[in-house]
Coordinates of C-alpha atoms in Angstrom, one line a residue:
M1 CA 83.4 72.1 116.0
I2 CA 84.2 75.8 115.2
D3 CA 81.3 78.4 116.1
T4 CA 79.9 79.7 112.9
S5 CA 77.5 82.0 113.8
M6 CA 79.6 85.0 112.8
Y7 CA 78.4 83.9 109.1
K8 CA 74.6 84.1 110.1
D9 CA 74.6 87.3 107.7
D10 CA 74.8 84.9 104.8
P11 CA 72.4 81.8 105.7
G12 CA 73.2 80.2 102.2
Y13 CA 76.9 79.8 103.0
N14 CA 77.9 76.8 105.1
I15 CA 81.2 77.4 106.5
Q16 CA 81.1 74.3 108.4
E17 CA 80.8 71.8 105.5
L18 CA 83.8 73.4 103.8
L19 CA 86.0 73.2 106.9
D20 CA 85.0 69.5 107.6
K21 CA 86.2 68.7 104.1
P22 CA 89.9 67.9 104.0
Y23 CA 91.9 70.2 101.8
D24 CA 92.8 68.9 98.4
P25 CA 95.9 70.4 96.9
E26 CA 95.5 68.5 93.8
L27 CA 91.7 69.8 93.0
A28 CA 92.8 72.3 90.4
D29 CA 95.2 69.9 88.4
R30 CA 92.6 67.2 88.5
E31 CA 89.7 69.4 87.4
Y32 CA 91.5 71.2 84.6
D33 CA 91.2 70.0 81.0
P34 CA 94.0 71.9 78.9
A35 CA 91.9 70.7 75.6
K36 CA 88.7 72.3 77.4
P37 CA 90.0 75.3 79.6
M38 CA 86.4 76.4 79.9
A39 CA 84.7 73.4 80.8
G40 CA 83.7 73.0 84.7
R41 CA 85.7 76.1 85.2
L42 CA 85.8 77.4 89.0
T43 CA 85.8 81.3 89.3
D44 CA 86.3 83.2 92.4
Q45 CA 87.2 80.3 94.6
G46 CA 90.0 82.1 96.1
P47 CA 92.5 80.5 98.5
P48 CA 91.7 77.9 100.9
H49 CA 89.9 78.9 104.1
Y50 CA 92.6 79.2 106.9
E51 CA 90.5 77.4 109.4
Q52 CA 91.2 74.3 107.3
F53 CA 95.0 74.6 108.4
F54 CA 94.6 75.1 112.0
P55 CA 95.9 72.8 114.5
E56 CA 93.3 70.5 116.3
V57 CA 93.9 72.4 119.8
I58 CA 92.9 75.7 118.0
K59 CA 90.0 74.5 116.2
K60 CA 88.7 73.1 119.5
N61 CA 89.4 76.3 121.3
Y62 CA 88.7 78.6 118.6
G63 CA 87.3 82.0 120.5
K64 CA 87.8 80.2 124.0
W65 CA 91.2 81.3 125.0
L66 CA 91.1 83.1 128.4
T67 CA 94.9 84.1 129.0
H68 CA 98.2 84.1 127.6
E69 CA 101.5 84.4 129.7
I70 CA 105.0 84.9 128.5
L71 CA 107.1 82.2 130.2
Q72 CA 110.4 83.7 128.6
S73 CA 111.5 85.7 125.6
G74 CA 109.7 83.7 122.6
V75 CA 107.5 81.2 124.6
I76 CA 104.0 82.0 125.2
K77 CA 101.5 79.7 127.2
Y78 CA 97.9 80.0 126.3
T79 CA 95.0 78.6 128.6
S80 CA 91.4 78.0 127.4
E81 CA 88.2 78.0 129.3
T82 CA 88.2 74.5 128.4
G83 CA 91.1 73.5 130.4
D84 CA 93.5 72.9 127.5
V85 CA 96.8 74.3 127.3
M86 CA 99.0 75.6 124.2
W87 CA 102.6 76.7 124.2
V88 CA 103.9 78.8 121.3
V89 CA 107.6 79.2 120.5
R90 CA 108.3 82.2 118.3
C91 CA 111.4 82.4 116.1
A92 CA 113.0 85.0 114.0
T93 CA 113.2 84.3 110.2
P94 CA 114.2 86.4 107.3
R95 CA 111.2 87.9 105.1
L96 CA 112.8 86.3 102.1
I97 CA 113.8 82.6 102.5
T98 CA 115.0 79.6 100.3
T99 CA 113.1 76.7 99.5
N100 CA 115.8 74.5 101.4
L101 CA 115.0 76.5 104.7
L102 CA 111.3 76.0 104.0
R103 CA 112.0 72.1 103.7
E104 CA 113.9 72.3 107.0
I105 CA 111.1 74.2 108.5
A106 CA 108.4 71.6 107.4
D107 CA 110.6 68.8 108.7
I108 CA 110.8 70.4 112.2
A109 CA 106.9 71.1 112.1
D110 CA 106.4 67.4 111.2
K111 CA 108.8 66.3 114.0
F112 CA 107.5 68.5 117.0
C113 CA 104.2 70.2 115.8
E114 CA 102.2 67.4 113.8
G115 CA 103.0 69.4 110.7
H116 CA 101.6 72.7 111.8
C117 CA 103.5 76.1 111.9
R118 CA 102.6 79.7 111.1
W119 CA 104.2 83.0 110.2
T120 CA 103.3 86.1 112.0
T121 CA 102.7 89.6 110.3
R122 CA 106.0 90.6 111.2
N123 CA 107.6 87.5 109.5
S124 CA 108.2 85.3 112.5
L125 CA 107.8 82.1 112.8
E126 CA 105.6 80.2 115.6
W127 CA 105.4 76.7 116.5
H128 CA 102.6 75.2 118.5
V129 CA 102.9 72.2 120.9
T130 CA 100.6 70.8 123.7
D131 CA 102.6 69.2 126.0
E132 CA 105.6 70.5 128.2
G133 CA 107.9 67.5 127.3
T134 CA 107.6 68.5 123.5
L135 CA 108.0 72.0 124.5
K136 CA 111.2 71.5 126.2
D137 CA 112.4 69.1 123.4
L138 CA 111.4 71.8 120.6
I139 CA 113.5 74.7 122.6
E140 CA 116.3 72.4 122.9
F141 CA 116.3 71.6 119.3
L142 CA 116.0 75.1 118.1
N143 CA 118.8 76.4 120.4
N144 CA 121.1 73.9 118.8
Y145 CA 119.9 74.3 115.1
K146 CA 122.7 76.9 113.9
H147 CA 124.5 77.8 110.8
P148 CA 128.2 76.2 110.0
G149 CA 129.6 79.6 111.3
G150 CA 127.7 79.0 114.7
S151 CA 124.9 81.7 114.5
Y152 CA 121.4 80.7 115.2
K153 CA 119.2 79.5 112.3
L154 CA 116.0 80.1 114.1
P155 CA 116.6 82.3 117.2
I156 CA 114.0 82.3 119.8
G157 CA 112.6 85.6 121.1
G158 CA 110.8 88.6 119.9
T159 CA 108.1 88.7 122.5
G160 CA 107.2 91.0 125.5
A161 CA 109.6 94.2 126.3
G162 CA 111.9 93.5 123.6
I163 CA 112.3 94.2 119.7
T164 CA 110.2 92.2 117.5
N165 CA 111.2 91.2 114.1
I166 CA 111.5 94.2 111.6
V167 CA 108.9 94.2 108.9
H168 CA 110.2 95.6 105.6
T169 CA 109.8 96.0 102.0
Q170 CA 111.5 94.3 99.1
G171 CA 114.5 96.7 98.5
W172 CA 117.0 96.0 95.7
I173 CA 116.1 92.5 95.4
H174 CA 112.7 92.8 93.9
C175 CA 111.2 96.5 93.9
H176 CA 111.8 99.1 91.3
T177 CA 111.7 102.3 93.0
P178 CA 113.8 101.6 96.2
A179 CA 116.5 104.2 97.5
T180 CA 118.1 101.6 99.4
D181 CA 118.5 97.8 100.2
A182 CA 115.7 96.3 102.7
S183 CA 117.1 92.9 103.4
G184 CA 120.8 93.8 104.0
M185 CA 119.8 96.8 106.3
V186 CA 117.4 94.8 108.4
K187 CA 119.9 92.0 108.7
S188 CA 122.5 94.5 109.9
V189 CA 120.1 96.4 112.2
M190 CA 118.8 93.0 113.8
D191 CA 122.4 91.6 114.2
D192 CA 123.2 94.8 116.0
M193 CA 120.1 94.6 118.4
F194 CA 120.2 90.9 118.9
E195 CA 120.5 91.3 122.6
Y196 CA 117.1 92.9 122.7
W197 CA 115.5 90.1 120.7
H198 CA 115.7 87.3 123.2
S199 CA 115.4 89.5 126.2
H200 CA 112.9 91.7 128.1
K201 CA 115.2 94.6 129.0
L202 CA 113.3 97.3 127.4
P203 CA 110.2 99.2 129.1
A204 CA 107.7 98.0 126.4
K205 CA 107.8 96.3 123.2
L206 CA 109.6 98.1 120.5
R207 CA 108.6 97.9 116.7
I208 CA 111.1 98.7 114.1
S209 CA 109.8 98.9 110.5
M210 CA 111.8 99.5 107.2
A211 CA 110.7 100.9 104.0
C212 CA 112.9 101.2 100.9
C213 CA 111.2 104.3 99.3
L214 CA 108.6 106.7 100.3
N215 CA 105.7 104.8 98.9
M216 CA 106.1 103.2 102.4
C217 CA 104.8 99.7 102.0
G218 CA 106.5 98.9 105.1
A219 CA 104.2 100.5 107.7
V220 CA 107.0 103.1 108.6
H221 CA 104.4 105.7 109.3
C222 CA 103.5 104.1 112.5
S223 CA 106.4 102.4 114.2
D224 CA 108.6 103.1 117.3
I225 CA 111.5 103.4 115.0
A226 CA 111.1 103.5 111.2
L227 CA 114.1 103.2 108.4
L228 CA 113.1 104.9 105.5
G229 CA 115.0 104.9 102.0
I230 CA 114.9 108.3 100.2
H231 CA 115.6 109.9 96.9
R232 CA 117.0 113.5 97.0
K233 CA 117.1 114.0 93.3
P234 CA 114.2 114.4 90.7
P235 CA 114.1 111.7 87.8
F236 CA 116.3 111.8 85.0
V237 CA 114.4 112.1 81.8
E238 CA 115.7 109.9 78.8
D239 CA 114.4 112.1 75.9
D240 CA 115.9 109.6 73.2
R241 CA 113.8 106.7 74.9
I242 CA 110.8 108.2 76.3
T243 CA 108.6 107.9 73.3
G244 CA 109.6 104.3 72.5
V245 CA 109.0 102.8 76.0
C246 CA 106.4 105.3 77.7
E247 CA 102.9 106.8 77.3
V248 CA 103.8 110.2 78.0
P249 CA 100.2 111.3 79.3
L250 CA 100.2 108.4 81.8
A251 CA 103.6 109.6 83.2
I252 CA 102.2 113.0 83.7
A253 CA 99.1 111.7 85.3
A254 CA 101.0 109.5 87.7
C255 CA 102.7 112.5 89.7
P256 CA 100.8 113.5 92.8
T257 CA 102.3 116.9 93.1
A258 CA 101.7 117.7 89.4
A259 CA 105.4 118.3 88.8
I260 CA 105.6 116.8 85.2
K261 CA 104.6 118.5 82.1
P262 CA 104.8 117.6 78.3
A263 CA 107.6 119.3 76.4
K264 CA 109.1 119.2 72.8
I265 CA 112.9 118.2 72.8
T266 CA 115.2 118.4 69.8
L267 CA 117.8 115.5 70.4
P268 CA 121.4 116.0 69.4
D269 CA 120.8 114.4 65.9
G270 CA 118.3 117.3 65.1
K271 CA 115.1 114.9 65.7
E272 CA 112.4 116.6 67.7
V273 CA 110.6 114.3 70.1
K274 CA 107.5 114.7 72.6
S275 CA 109.1 114.3 75.9
V276 CA 108.5 115.7 79.3
R277 CA 110.3 117.9 82.0
V278 CA 110.0 117.8 85.8
N279 CA 109.4 120.8 87.8
E280 CA 112.3 120.1 90.6
P281 CA 110.8 122.4 93.5
R282 CA 107.5 120.4 93.1
C283 CA 109.1 117.0 93.0
M284 CA 108.5 114.8 96.1
F285 CA 110.8 111.8 94.8
C286 CA 108.2 109.4 95.1
G287 CA 109.0 107.5 91.9
N288 CA 105.5 107.2 90.5
C289 CA 106.5 108.6 87.3
Y290 CA 109.2 105.6 86.9
T291 CA 106.6 103.3 87.9
M292 CA 104.7 104.3 84.6
C293 CA 107.7 105.3 82.5
P294 CA 111.0 103.3 82.7
A295 CA 112.6 106.1 80.7
M296 CA 112.6 108.6 83.9
P297 CA 114.8 106.7 86.2
L298 CA 115.0 108.1 90.0
A299 CA 117.8 105.9 91.6
D300 CA 121.1 108.0 92.2
E301 CA 124.2 106.8 94.0
E302 CA 124.8 110.3 95.5
G303 CA 121.2 111.4 96.2
D304 CA 119.8 108.0 97.6
G305 CA 120.2 107.3 101.3
V306 CA 118.3 106.5 104.5
A307 CA 115.9 108.7 106.7
I308 CA 115.1 107.7 110.3
L309 CA 111.7 108.2 111.8
A310 CA 110.6 107.6 115.5
G311 CA 107.7 107.7 117.8
G312 CA 104.8 106.2 115.9
K313 CA 102.5 103.4 117.3
I314 CA 99.2 101.7 116.1
S315 CA 98.1 100.6 119.8
N316 CA 95.7 102.9 121.6
R317 CA 96.8 101.7 124.9
I318 CA 97.4 104.7 127.6
T319 CA 97.7 106.8 124.5
K320 CA 96.1 107.3 121.3
P321 CA 97.7 105.8 118.2
S322 CA 100.4 108.3 116.6
F323 CA 102.4 108.9 113.6
S324 CA 106.1 108.5 113.4
K325 CA 108.3 111.8 113.3
L326 CA 111.4 112.6 111.4
I327 CA 114.5 112.3 113.5
V328 CA 117.6 112.1 111.0
P329 CA 116.7 113.5 107.6
Y330 CA 119.5 111.8 105.7
L331 CA 122.3 108.9 106.3
P332 CA 124.2 107.6 103.3
N333 CA 124.0 103.9 102.0
E334 CA 126.9 102.5 103.6
L335 CA 127.1 99.0 102.2
P336 CA 127.2 96.2 103.4
R337 CA 126.4 96.8 107.2
F338 CA 124.9 100.4 107.0
D339 CA 127.4 101.3 110.0
S340 CA 125.4 104.6 110.4
V341 CA 122.0 103.5 110.5
C342 CA 122.8 100.9 113.1
R343 CA 124.8 103.7 115.3
V344 CA 121.7 105.8 115.4
V345 CA 119.1 103.2 115.9
R346 CA 121.2 102.0 119.1
Q347 CA 121.5 105.5 120.3
I348 CA 117.8 105.8 120.3
V349 CA 117.2 102.4 121.6
E350 CA 119.5 102.8 124.6
A351 CA 118.4 106.1 125.5
Y352 CA 114.7 104.9 125.5
E353 CA 115.9 102.0 127.6
K354 CA 117.4 104.2 130.2
G355 CA 114.9 107.0 130.5
A356 CA 111.3 105.4 129.7
N357 CA 109.1 104.3 132.4
K358 CA 107.7 100.6 132.4
Y359 CA 105.1 100.0 129.8
E360 CA 106.0 103.5 128.1
R361 CA 106.3 103.2 124.3
L362 CA 109.0 105.2 122.8
G363 CA 106.8 108.0 121.4
D364 CA 105.0 108.3 124.8
W365 CA 108.4 108.6 126.6
A366 CA 109.5 111.1 124.0
T367 CA 106.2 113.3 124.4
R368 CA 106.7 113.2 128.3
V369 CA 110.3 114.6 128.4
G370 CA 109.6 116.7 125.3
W371 CA 110.9 115.9 121.8
E372 CA 113.6 118.8 122.3
R373 CA 115.1 116.9 125.0
F374 CA 114.5 113.5 123.1
F375 CA 117.2 114.7 120.5
E376 CA 119.6 115.3 123.3
Q377 CA 119.1 112.1 125.2
C378 CA 119.8 110.4 122.0
N379 CA 122.8 112.6 121.1
L380 CA 121.3 113.3 117.9
P381 CA 121.3 116.7 116.2
F382 CA 118.1 118.8 115.6
T383 CA 117.9 120.2 112.2
D384 CA 115.4 122.4 110.5
K385 CA 114.4 119.1 108.4
S386 CA 112.5 118.0 111.5
I387 CA 110.3 120.8 111.3
D388 CA 107.0 119.8 109.9
D389 CA 106.1 122.4 107.3
Y390 CA 103.1 120.4 105.6
R391 CA 100.6 122.9 104.7
L392 CA 97.7 120.8 106.4
A393 CA 99.7 119.7 109.8
Y394 CA 98.4 122.2 112.1
D395 CA 97.8 119.7 114.6
T396 CA 101.2 119.3 115.0
Y397 CA 102.3 122.7 115.8
H398 CA 103.0 124.2 118.9
T399 CA 100.0 126.0 120.2
T400 CA 100.8 126.5 123.8
T401 CA 103.5 128.5 125.8
Q402 CA 104.3 125.1 127.4
F403 CA 107.5 124.6 125.4
K404 CA 110.1 122.3 126.5
W405 CA 113.6 124.0 126.0
S406 CA 116.7 122.2 125.2
S407 CA 120.1 123.2 124.0
H408 CA 119.1 122.3 120.6
T409 CA 116.5 124.9 120.5
D410 CA 118.7 127.5 122.2
K411 CA 121.1 127.0 119.5
L412 CA 118.6 127.7 116.8
M413 CA 117.0 130.7 118.4
K414 CA 120.7 132.1 118.9
E415 CA 121.6 131.3 115.1
A416 CA 118.2 133.0 114.5
G417 CA 119.1 136.3 116.3
Y418 CA 116.9 135.9 119.3

């Protein structure tokens, strides 16, 4: 029985009664009467409680796990204070998958895991087993479970001192403001970095995230390496459409930098319409205006591309959490394999593998050797675009004479006449 003491702040809510009741997937269809849609209406019921779907070993040992041990990349052993043991096998999956693959995953779960599996927050898939025989059978099955071309369908890995699955946004498949593709870039980078997925060759874990625009719903602001789609040109205003498809005041209010102002425009046919104009120096290319107004498209084949950031983390282990820093301001969208992006990511990863101490995250390594030398060791050029000029970013400025010089800074000082 699961400890329900965490719910004591609401004495009228009996979570145990809910958990003891089997999940009924047909409840809504059975209770709903199309002829009387309001009769017996259930409101604010939300999704089923996640604890209803726990495997029995997790229900029994919830909050009682003592240790976890990584036996090999992608295989973790959990030991409970009750003496129970559970093994977890982690596999890579794409964020967007077909219903056919979902059915295949369900069949694997039925065969080896009593119908249970779970997805992690980074889109990896985890299987739970309670005996070593089943564990060996599952690993053997997954290692032989391949596409017709011979590549792994569900490759095991993503734990410990390696690269985890890349969390990413929708990209061109679904989002309306992307500057690049998400799924294609992630596939290309992980194909190139696959040796680090199923090994523990790195000094510490390495998180890579990808967001297809500046709105950054892919957590790229705090990742070891971040891939960010960027627009470089302001939105194009379609004066002949804007009054028919947009509410101009909403488009103006949507701009976070107040770069949009109303304007009266005369069309080629002599008709005067209410439109807007964009103050280009103030535009930050976020796409909020296009969200509110489809007559202000932002996508541009020449202007759109990818920026690469590095050094962020959420963990407070050893050092405090930190934001990612801009490393490469722009790379072109090179479809279909994003060769330049893959090359830069590999340069950073290999330099980190070679230069960092054990347990040192990428940002901690860069801070120790100096960000100036980080660029040198990664064989990347330092440009003025990497200098933080945000007006409230005082804590990121150099405030000491303890400056770590490099050939890059020497070159910039010489060009500046010093």
